[in-house]
Short mmCIF file of C-alpha atoms and ligand atoms in Angstrom, two decimals:
data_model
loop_
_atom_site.label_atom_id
_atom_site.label_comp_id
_atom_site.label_asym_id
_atom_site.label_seq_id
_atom_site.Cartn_x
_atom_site.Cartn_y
_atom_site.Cartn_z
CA UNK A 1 0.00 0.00 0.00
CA UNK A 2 1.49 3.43 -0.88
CA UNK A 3 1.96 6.29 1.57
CA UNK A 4 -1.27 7.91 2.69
CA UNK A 5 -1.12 11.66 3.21
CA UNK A 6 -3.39 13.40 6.27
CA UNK A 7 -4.02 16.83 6.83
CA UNK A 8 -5.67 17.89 10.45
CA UNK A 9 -7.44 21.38 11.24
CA UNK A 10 -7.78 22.45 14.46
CA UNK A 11 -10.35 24.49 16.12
CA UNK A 12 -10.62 25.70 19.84
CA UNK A 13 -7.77 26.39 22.22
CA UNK A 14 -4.28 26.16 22.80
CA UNK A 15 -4.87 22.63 24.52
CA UNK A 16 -6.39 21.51 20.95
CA UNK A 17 -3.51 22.80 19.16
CA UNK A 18 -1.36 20.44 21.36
CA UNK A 19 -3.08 17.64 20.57
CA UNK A 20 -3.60 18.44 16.66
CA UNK A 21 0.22 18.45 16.99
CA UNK A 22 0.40 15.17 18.85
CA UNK A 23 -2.14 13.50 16.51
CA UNK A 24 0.27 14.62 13.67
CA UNK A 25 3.37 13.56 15.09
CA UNK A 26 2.02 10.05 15.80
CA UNK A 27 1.01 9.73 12.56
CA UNK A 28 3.77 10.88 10.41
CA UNK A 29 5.89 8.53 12.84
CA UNK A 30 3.33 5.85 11.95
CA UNK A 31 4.31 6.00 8.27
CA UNK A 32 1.49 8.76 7.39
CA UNK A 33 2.81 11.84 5.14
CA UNK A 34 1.67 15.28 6.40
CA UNK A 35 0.14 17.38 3.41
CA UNK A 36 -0.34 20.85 3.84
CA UNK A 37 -2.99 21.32 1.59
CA UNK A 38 -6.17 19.92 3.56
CA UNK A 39 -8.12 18.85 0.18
CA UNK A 40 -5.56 16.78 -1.21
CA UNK A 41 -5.17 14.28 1.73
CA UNK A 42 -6.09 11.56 1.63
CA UNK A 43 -7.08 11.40 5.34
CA UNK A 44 -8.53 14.60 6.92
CA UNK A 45 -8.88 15.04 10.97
CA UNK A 46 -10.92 17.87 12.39
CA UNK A 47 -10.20 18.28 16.16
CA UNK A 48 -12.86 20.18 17.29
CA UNK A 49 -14.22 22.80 19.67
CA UNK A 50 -17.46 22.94 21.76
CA UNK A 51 -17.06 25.86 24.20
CA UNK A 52 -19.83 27.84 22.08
CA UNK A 53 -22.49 26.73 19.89
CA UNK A 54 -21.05 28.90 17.24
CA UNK A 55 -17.92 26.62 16.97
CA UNK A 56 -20.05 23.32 16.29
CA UNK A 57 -21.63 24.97 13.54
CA UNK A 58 -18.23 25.40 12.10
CA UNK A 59 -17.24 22.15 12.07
CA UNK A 60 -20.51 20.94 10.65
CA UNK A 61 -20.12 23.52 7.35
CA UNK A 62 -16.80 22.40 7.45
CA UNK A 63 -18.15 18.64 7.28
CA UNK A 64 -20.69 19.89 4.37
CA UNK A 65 -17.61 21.76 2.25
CA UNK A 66 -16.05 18.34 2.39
CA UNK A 67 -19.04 15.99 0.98
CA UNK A 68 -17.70 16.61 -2.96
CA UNK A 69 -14.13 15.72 -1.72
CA UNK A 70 -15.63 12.10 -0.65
CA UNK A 71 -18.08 11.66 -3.42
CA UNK A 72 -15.20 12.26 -5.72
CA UNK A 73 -12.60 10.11 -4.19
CA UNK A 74 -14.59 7.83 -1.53
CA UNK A 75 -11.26 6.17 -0.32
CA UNK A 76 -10.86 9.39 1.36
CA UNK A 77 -11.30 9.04 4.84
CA UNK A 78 -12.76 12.24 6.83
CA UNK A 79 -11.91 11.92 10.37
CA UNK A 80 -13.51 14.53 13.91
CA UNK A 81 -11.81 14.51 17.00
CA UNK A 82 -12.23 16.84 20.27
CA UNK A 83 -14.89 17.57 21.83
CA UNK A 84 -17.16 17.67 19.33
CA UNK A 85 -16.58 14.18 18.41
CA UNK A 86 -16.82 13.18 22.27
CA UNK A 87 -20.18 15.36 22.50
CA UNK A 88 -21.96 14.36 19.73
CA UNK A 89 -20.19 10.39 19.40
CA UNK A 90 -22.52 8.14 17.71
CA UNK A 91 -25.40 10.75 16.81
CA UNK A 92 -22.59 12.95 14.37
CA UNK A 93 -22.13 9.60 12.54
CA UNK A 94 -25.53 9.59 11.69
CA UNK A 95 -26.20 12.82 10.88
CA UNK A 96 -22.90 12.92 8.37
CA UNK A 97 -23.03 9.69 6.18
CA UNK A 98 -19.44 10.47 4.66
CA UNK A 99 -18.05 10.93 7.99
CA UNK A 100 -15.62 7.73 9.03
CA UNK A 101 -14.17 8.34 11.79
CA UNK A 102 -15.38 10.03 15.26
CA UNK A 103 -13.51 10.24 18.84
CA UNK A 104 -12.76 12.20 21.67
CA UNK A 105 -9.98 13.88 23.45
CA UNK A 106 -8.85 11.09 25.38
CA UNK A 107 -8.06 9.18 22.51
CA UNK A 108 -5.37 11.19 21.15
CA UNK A 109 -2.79 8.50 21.87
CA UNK A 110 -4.65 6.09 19.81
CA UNK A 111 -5.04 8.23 16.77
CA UNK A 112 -3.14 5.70 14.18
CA UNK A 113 -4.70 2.99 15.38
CA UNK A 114 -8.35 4.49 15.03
CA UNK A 115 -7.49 5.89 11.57
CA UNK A 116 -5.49 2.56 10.52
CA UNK A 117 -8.89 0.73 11.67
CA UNK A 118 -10.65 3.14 9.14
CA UNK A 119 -8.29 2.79 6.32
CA UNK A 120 -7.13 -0.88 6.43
CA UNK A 121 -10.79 -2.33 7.27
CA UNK A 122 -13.15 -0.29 5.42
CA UNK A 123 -15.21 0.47 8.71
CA UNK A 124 -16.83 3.51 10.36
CA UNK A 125 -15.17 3.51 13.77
CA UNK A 126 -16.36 5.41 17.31
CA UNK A 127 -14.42 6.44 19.77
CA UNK A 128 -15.49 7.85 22.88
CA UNK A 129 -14.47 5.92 25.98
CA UNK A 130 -13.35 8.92 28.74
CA UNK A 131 -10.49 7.77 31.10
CA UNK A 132 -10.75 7.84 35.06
CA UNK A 133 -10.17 10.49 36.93
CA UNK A 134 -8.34 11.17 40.42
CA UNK A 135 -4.93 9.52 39.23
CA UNK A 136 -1.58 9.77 36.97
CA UNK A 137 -1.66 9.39 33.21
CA UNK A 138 1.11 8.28 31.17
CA UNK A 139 1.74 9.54 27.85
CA UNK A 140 4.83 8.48 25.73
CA UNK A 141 7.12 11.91 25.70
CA UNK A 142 7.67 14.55 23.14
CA UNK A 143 6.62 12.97 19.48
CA UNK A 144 9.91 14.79 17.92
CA UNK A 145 8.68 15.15 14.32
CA UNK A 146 9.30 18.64 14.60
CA UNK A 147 12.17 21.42 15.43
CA UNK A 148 11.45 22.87 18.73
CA UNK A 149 9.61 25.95 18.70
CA UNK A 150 11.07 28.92 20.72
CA UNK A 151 7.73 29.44 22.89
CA UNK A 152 6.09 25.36 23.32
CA UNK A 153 3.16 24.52 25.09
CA UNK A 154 2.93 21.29 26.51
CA UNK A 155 -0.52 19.45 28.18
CA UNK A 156 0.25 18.03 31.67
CA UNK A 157 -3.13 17.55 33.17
CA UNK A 158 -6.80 16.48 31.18
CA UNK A 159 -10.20 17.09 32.27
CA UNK A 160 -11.96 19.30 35.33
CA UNK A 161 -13.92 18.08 38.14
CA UNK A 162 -15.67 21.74 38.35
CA UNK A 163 -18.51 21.58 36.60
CA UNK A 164 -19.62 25.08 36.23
CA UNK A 165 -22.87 25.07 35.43
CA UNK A 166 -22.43 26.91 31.97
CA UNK A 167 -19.24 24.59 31.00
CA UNK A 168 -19.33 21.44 28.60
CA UNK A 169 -15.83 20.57 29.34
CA UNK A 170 -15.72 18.07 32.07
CA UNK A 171 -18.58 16.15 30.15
CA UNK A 172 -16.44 16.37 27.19
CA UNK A 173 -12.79 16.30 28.29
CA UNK A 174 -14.22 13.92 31.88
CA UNK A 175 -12.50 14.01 35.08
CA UNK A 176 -8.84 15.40 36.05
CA UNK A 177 -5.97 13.50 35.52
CA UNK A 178 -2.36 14.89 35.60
CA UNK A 179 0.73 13.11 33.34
CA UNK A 180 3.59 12.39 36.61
CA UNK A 181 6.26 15.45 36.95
CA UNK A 182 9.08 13.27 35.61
CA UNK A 183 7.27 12.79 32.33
CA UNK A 184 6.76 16.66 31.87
CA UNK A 185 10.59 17.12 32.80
CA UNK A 186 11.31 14.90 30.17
CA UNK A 187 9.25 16.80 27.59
CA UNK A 188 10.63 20.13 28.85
CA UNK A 189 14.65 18.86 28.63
CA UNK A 190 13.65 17.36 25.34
CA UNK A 191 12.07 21.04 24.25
CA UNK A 192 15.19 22.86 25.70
CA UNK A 193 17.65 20.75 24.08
CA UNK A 194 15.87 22.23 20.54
CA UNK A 195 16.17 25.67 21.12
CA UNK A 196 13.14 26.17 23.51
CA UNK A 197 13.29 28.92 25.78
CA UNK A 198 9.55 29.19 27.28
CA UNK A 199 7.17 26.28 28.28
CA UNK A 200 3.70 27.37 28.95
CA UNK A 201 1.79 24.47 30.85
CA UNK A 202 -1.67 23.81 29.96
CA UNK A 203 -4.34 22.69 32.06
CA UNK A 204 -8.46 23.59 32.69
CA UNK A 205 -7.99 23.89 36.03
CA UNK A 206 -3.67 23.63 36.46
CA UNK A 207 -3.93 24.88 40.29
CA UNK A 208 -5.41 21.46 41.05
CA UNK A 209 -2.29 19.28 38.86
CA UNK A 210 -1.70 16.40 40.75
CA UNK A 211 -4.83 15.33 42.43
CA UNK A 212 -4.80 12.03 43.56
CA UNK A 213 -1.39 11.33 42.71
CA UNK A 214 0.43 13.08 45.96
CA UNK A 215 2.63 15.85 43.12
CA UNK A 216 1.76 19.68 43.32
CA UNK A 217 1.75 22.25 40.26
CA UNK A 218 4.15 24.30 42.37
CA UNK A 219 6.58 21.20 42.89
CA UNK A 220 6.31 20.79 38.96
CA UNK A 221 7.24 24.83 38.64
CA UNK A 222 10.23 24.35 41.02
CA UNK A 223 11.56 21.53 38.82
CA UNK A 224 11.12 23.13 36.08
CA UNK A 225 12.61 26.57 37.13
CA UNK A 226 15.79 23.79 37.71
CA UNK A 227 16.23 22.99 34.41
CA UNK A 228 19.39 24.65 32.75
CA UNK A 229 18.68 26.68 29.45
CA UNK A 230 14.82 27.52 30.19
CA UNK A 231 14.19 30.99 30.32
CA UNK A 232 10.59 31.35 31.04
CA UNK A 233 7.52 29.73 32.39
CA UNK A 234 3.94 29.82 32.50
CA UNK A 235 0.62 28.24 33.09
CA UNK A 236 -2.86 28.52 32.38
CA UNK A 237 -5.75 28.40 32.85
CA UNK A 238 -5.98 28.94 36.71
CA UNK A 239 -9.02 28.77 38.88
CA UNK A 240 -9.33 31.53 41.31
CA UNK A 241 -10.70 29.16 44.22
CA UNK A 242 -7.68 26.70 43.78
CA UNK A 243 -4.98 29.11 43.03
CA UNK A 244 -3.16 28.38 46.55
CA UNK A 245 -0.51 30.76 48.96
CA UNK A 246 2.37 28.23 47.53
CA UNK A 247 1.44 29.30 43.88
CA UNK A 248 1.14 32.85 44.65
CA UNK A 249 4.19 33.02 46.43
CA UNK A 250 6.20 31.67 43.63
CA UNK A 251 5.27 34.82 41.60
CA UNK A 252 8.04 36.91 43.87
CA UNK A 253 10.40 34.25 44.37
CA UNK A 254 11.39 32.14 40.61
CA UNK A 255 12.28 34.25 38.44
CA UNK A 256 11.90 32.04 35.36
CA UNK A 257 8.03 32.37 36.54
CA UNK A 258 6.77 34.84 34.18
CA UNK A 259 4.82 37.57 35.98
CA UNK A 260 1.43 36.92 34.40
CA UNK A 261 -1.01 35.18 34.91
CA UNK A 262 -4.66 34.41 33.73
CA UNK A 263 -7.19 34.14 36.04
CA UNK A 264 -10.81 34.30 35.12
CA UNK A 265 -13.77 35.81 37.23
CA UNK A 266 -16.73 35.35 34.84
CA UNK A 267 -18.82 38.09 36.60
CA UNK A 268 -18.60 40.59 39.49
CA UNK A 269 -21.61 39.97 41.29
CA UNK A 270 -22.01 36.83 44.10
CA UNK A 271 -25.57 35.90 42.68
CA UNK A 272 -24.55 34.89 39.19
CA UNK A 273 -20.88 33.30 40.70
CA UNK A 274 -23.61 31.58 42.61
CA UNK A 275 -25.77 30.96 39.84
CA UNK A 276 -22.19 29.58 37.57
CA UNK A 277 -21.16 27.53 40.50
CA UNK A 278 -17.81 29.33 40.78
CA UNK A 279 -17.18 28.32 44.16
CA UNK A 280 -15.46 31.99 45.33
CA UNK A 281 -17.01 35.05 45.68
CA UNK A 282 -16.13 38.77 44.08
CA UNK A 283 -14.07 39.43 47.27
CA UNK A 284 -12.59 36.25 47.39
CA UNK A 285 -11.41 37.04 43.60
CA UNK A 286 -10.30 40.68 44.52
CA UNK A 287 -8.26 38.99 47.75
CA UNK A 288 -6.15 36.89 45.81
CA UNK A 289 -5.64 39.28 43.39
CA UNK A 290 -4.33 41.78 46.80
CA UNK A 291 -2.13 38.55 47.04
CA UNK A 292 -0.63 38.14 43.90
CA UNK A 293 0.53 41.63 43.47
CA UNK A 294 1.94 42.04 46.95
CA UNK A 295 3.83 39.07 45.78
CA UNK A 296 4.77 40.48 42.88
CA UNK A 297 3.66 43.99 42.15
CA UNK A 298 4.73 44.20 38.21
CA UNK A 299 2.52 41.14 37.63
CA UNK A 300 0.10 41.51 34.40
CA UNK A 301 -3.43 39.89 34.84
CA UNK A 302 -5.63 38.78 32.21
CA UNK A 303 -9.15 37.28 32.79
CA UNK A 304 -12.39 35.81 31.39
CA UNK A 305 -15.64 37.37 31.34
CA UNK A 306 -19.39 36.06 30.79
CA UNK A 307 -21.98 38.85 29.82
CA UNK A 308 -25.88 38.02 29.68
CA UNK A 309 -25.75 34.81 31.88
CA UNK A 310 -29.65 33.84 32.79
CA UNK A 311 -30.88 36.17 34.87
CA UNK A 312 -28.06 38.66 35.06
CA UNK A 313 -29.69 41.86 35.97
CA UNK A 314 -28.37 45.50 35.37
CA UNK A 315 -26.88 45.95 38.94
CA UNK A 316 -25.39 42.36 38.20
CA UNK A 317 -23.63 43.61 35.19
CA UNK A 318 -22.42 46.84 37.10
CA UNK A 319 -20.61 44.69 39.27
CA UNK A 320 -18.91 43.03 36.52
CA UNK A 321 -18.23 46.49 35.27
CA UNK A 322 -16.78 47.32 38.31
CA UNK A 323 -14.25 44.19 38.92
CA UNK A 324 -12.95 45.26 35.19
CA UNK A 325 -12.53 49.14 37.13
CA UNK A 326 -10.96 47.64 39.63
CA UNK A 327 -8.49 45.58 38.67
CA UNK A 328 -7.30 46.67 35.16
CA UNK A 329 -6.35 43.67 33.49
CA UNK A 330 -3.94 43.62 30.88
CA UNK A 331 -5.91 41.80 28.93
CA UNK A 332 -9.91 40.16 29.40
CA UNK A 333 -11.30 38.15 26.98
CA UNK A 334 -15.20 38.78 27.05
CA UNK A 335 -17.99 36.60 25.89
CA UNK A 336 -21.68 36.66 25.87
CA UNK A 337 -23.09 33.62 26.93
CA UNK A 338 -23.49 30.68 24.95
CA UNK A 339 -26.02 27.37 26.12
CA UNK A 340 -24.78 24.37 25.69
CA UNK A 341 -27.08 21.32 25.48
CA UNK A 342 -26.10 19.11 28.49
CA UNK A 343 -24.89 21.80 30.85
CA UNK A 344 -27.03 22.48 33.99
CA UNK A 345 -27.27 26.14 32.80
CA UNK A 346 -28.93 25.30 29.88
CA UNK A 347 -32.08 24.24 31.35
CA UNK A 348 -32.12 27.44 33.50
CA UNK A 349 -35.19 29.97 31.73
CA UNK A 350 -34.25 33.32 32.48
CA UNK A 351 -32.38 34.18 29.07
CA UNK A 352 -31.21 37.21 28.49
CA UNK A 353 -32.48 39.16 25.05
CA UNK A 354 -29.41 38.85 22.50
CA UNK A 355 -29.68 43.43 21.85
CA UNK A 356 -29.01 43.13 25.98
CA UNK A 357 -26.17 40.71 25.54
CA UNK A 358 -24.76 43.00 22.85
CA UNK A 359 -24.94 45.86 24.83
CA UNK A 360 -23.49 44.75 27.67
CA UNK A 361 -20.80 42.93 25.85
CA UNK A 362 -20.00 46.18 23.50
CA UNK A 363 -19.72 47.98 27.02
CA UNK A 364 -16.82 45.68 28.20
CA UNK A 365 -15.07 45.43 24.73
CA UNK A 366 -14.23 49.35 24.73
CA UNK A 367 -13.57 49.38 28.78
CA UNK A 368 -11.15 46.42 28.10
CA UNK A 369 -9.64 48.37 25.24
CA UNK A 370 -9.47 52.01 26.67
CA UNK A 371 -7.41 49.99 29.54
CA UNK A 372 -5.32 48.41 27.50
CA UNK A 373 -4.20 51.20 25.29
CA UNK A 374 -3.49 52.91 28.69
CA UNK A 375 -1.44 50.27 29.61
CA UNK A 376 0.36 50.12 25.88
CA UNK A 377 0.50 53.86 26.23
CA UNK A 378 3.14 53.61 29.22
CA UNK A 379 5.34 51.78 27.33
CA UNK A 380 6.26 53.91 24.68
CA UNK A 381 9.72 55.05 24.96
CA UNK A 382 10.93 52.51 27.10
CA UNK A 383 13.08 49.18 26.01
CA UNK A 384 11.11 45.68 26.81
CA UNK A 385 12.73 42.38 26.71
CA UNK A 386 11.27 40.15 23.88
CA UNK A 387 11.16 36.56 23.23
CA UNK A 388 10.76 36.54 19.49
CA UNK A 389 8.62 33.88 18.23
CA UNK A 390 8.42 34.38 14.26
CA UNK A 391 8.77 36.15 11.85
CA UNK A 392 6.13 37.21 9.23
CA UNK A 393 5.64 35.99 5.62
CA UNK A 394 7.28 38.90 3.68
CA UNK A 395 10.38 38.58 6.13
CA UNK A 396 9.80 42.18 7.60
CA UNK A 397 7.89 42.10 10.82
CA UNK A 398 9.03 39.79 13.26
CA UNK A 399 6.68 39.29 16.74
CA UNK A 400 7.66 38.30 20.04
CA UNK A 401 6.40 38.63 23.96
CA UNK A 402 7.55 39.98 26.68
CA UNK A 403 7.25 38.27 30.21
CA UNK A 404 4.16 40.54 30.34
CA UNK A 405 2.63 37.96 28.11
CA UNK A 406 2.73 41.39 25.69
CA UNK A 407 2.85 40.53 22.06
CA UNK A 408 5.35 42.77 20.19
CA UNK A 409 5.44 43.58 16.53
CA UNK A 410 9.25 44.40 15.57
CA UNK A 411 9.32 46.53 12.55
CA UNK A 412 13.25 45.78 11.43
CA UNK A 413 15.15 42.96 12.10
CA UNK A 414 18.45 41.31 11.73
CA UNK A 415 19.13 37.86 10.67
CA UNK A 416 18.34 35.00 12.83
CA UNK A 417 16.42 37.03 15.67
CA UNK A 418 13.97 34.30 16.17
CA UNK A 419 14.31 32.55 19.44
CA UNK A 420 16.46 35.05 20.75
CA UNK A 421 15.35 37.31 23.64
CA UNK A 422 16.43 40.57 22.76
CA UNK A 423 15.51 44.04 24.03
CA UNK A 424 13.18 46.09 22.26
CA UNK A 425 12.62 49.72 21.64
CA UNK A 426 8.68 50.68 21.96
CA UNK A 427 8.17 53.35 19.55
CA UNK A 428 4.32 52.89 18.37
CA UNK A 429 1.39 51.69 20.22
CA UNK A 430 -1.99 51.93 18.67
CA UNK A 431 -4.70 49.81 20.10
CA UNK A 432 -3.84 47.13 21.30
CA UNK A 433 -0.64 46.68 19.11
CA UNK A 434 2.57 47.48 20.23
CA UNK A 435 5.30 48.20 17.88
CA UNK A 436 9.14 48.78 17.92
CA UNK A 437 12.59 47.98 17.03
CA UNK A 438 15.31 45.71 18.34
CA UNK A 439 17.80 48.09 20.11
CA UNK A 440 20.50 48.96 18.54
CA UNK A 441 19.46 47.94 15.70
CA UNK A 442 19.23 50.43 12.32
CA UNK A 443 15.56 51.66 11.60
CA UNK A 444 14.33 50.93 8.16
CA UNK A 445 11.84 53.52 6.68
CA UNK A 446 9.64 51.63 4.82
CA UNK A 447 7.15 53.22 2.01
CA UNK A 448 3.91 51.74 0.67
S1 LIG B 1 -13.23 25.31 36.02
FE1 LIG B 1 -13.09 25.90 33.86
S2 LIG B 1 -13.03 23.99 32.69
FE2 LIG B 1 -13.74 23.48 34.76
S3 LIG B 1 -15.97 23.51 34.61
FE3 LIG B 1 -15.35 25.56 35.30
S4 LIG B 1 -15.09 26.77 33.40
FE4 LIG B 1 -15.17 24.59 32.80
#
């Protein structure tokens, strides 16, 4: 049998950019060809997102575009994984008769198997068995198939035993299991020894790594902070009820521990934390975030926000309003609220009218902005350190971030800047863009 060639596009977060990665490495070490052209391959994943409703119907166009491609060639196998694929399981195969292949995120690891199943035996295969929680995972290290990226993020932990009453993950991604800290080490050492010079760990809820299996996230940031040649490191997403004193107090102490860190608060007002099944309360939020910056007063915060949760009244709002006043995140990434089938929120009645859920979410969006421009705005003139990540397609702009979690545009560039950390000039900020040149360096004047 000749070569088959796959292709896999990834929607959703960072965590299923990992994985597409993952899926890809196992394959091409399986004997599958990676082509970069997703309608000439002849086996096509789509790892999948189902945070919002909005991203399931992209995956199901997607699925429609890809009906010709099938009826043409119907060797070609068309493949969903994620949480789509673990939501939807059996009743997707039905509802897409050219789809062959269907399973979740815990099945990652099996990915050549399940497709090999498809390809060698002709059959429509489902996958959606969800591990255990409450103990260690084991995952074979780093699939090498690739050079080492100058920023990596790396999985350690699946799953959330949260349940927030608006959130399909644990039903999708099940219970919390964490990989063992030698495993990640080995990953990290194995990143580092390509050039890596920031791990970011990834995790739904990272402050709880380790349950059940006696290691902490903060012993995991300790041994990491240990290993020679890493410059940086980071972690998201954390939970504001688990983020513990030992955590916080890292923040002034390693100083390969970036100062930044996301931690969401979904809304300012105690009802509708209530009402999400946050477990903390708006002061409870505001204390730890006393904590963190007596720890560490230069620290950069970015957050989550829900607008137009059922029931969320207009003094509810003004107390999400206010949080945003307060604190003055570097960054907030603000959502209207989405129902998802399955979640307990979705059976609750009192919806919010979509023109209110604009509003409110409109209101946020130019808060959030007007504080991060002022933010941007104080750093024009001075010289930030920059880890630069890549470069753009024309060769001219290369982009990079600072331990701010800042992302830098650098306007002129030498050769080989890219996984250097190099100080940068701020000369331009306009929105939220931040512009400059590597010290030092000559300024090009570019014309249109
Ligand atoms: S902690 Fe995060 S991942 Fe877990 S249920 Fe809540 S929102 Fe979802």
């Amino acid at each position: 049998m000749s070569q088959r060639s796959i292709h896999i596009k990834t929607f959703g977060c960072q965590m299923n950019v990992y994985d597409s990665d993952r899926m890809g490495g196992l394959l091409t070490l399986g004997g599958y060809l990676w082509e970069p052209d997703l309608r000439k391959a002849d086996v096509i994943l789509i790892n999948t997102c189902s945070i919002r409703d909005k991203s399931e119907h992209k995956v199901l166009s997607l699925l429609g575009q890809l009906k010709p491609l099938k009826d043409e060639n119907p060797k070609k196998v068309i493949g969903v994984s994620g949480c789509v694929g673990q939501r939807l399981g059996r009743s997707l195969l039905q509802r897409v008769p050219h789809l062959d292949l269907v399973f979740g995120p815990d099945s990652v690891d099996r990915v050549k198997e399940l497709v090999d199943e498809v390809v060698l035996n002709g059959r429509r295969v489902l996958e959606t068995k969800l591990e255990e929680g409450g103990r260690a995972y084991s995952q074979p290290t780093h699939v090498p198939t690739r050079p080492s990226r100058p920023a990596e993020y790396l999985t350690i932990m699946k799953g959330c035993d949260h349940f927030c009453t608006y959130c399909i993950v644990p039903f999708v991604r099940g219970r919390e299991k964490s990989r063992p800290i030698h495993e990640i080490l080995e990953d990290v050492r194995g990143f580092v020894a390509g050039g890596t010079k920031e791990v970011t760990f990834l995790g739904q809820n990272i402050n709880t790594y380790g349950k059940g299996t006696g290691e902490t996230l903060a012993e995991l940031i300790e041994k990491t902070h240990a290993i020679p040649g890493l410059e940086r490191i980071r972690y998201v997403t954390s939970h504001p009820r688990d983020l513990g004193e030992d955590l916080i107090s890292q923040f002034g102490k390693l100083e390969k521990l970036c100062p930044s860190l996301h931690l969401p608060f979904q809304s300012g007002s105690d009802r509708i934390l209530k009402a999400m099944s946050r477990l903390y309360t708006r002061d409870e939020y505001l204390l730890k975030i006393e904590k963190l910056r007596a720890a560490c007063p230069a620290i950069a915060l970015s957050t989550d926000v829900i607008v137009g949760f059922p029931g969320e009244t207009d003094e509810d709002f003004e107390k999400t309003v206010e949080v945003l006043n307060r604190v003055e995140f570097s960054m907030a990434f603000l959502f209207k609220y989405s129902p998802r089938p399955g979640t307990r929120a979705f059976a609750l009645s009192e919806e919010i009218p979509e023109v209110v859920k604009e509003e409110r979410l409109a209101r946020v969006q130019q808060l959030s902005l007007r504080q991060i421009e002022r933010e941007n705005g104080r750093l024009l003139g001075t010289t930030v350190q920059c880890l630069v990540e890549s470069i753009d397609k024309k060769g001219l702009c290369y982009s990079g971030r600072t331990v701010h979690n800042k992302l830098v545009h650098v306007l002129n560039s030498g050769p080989s800047c890219q996984g250097k950390i190099l100080d940068v000039e701020v000369t331009e900020t306009n929105g939220s863009n931040v512009k400059g040149y590597f010290a030092g360096a000559p300024r090009v004047v570019r014309t249109a």
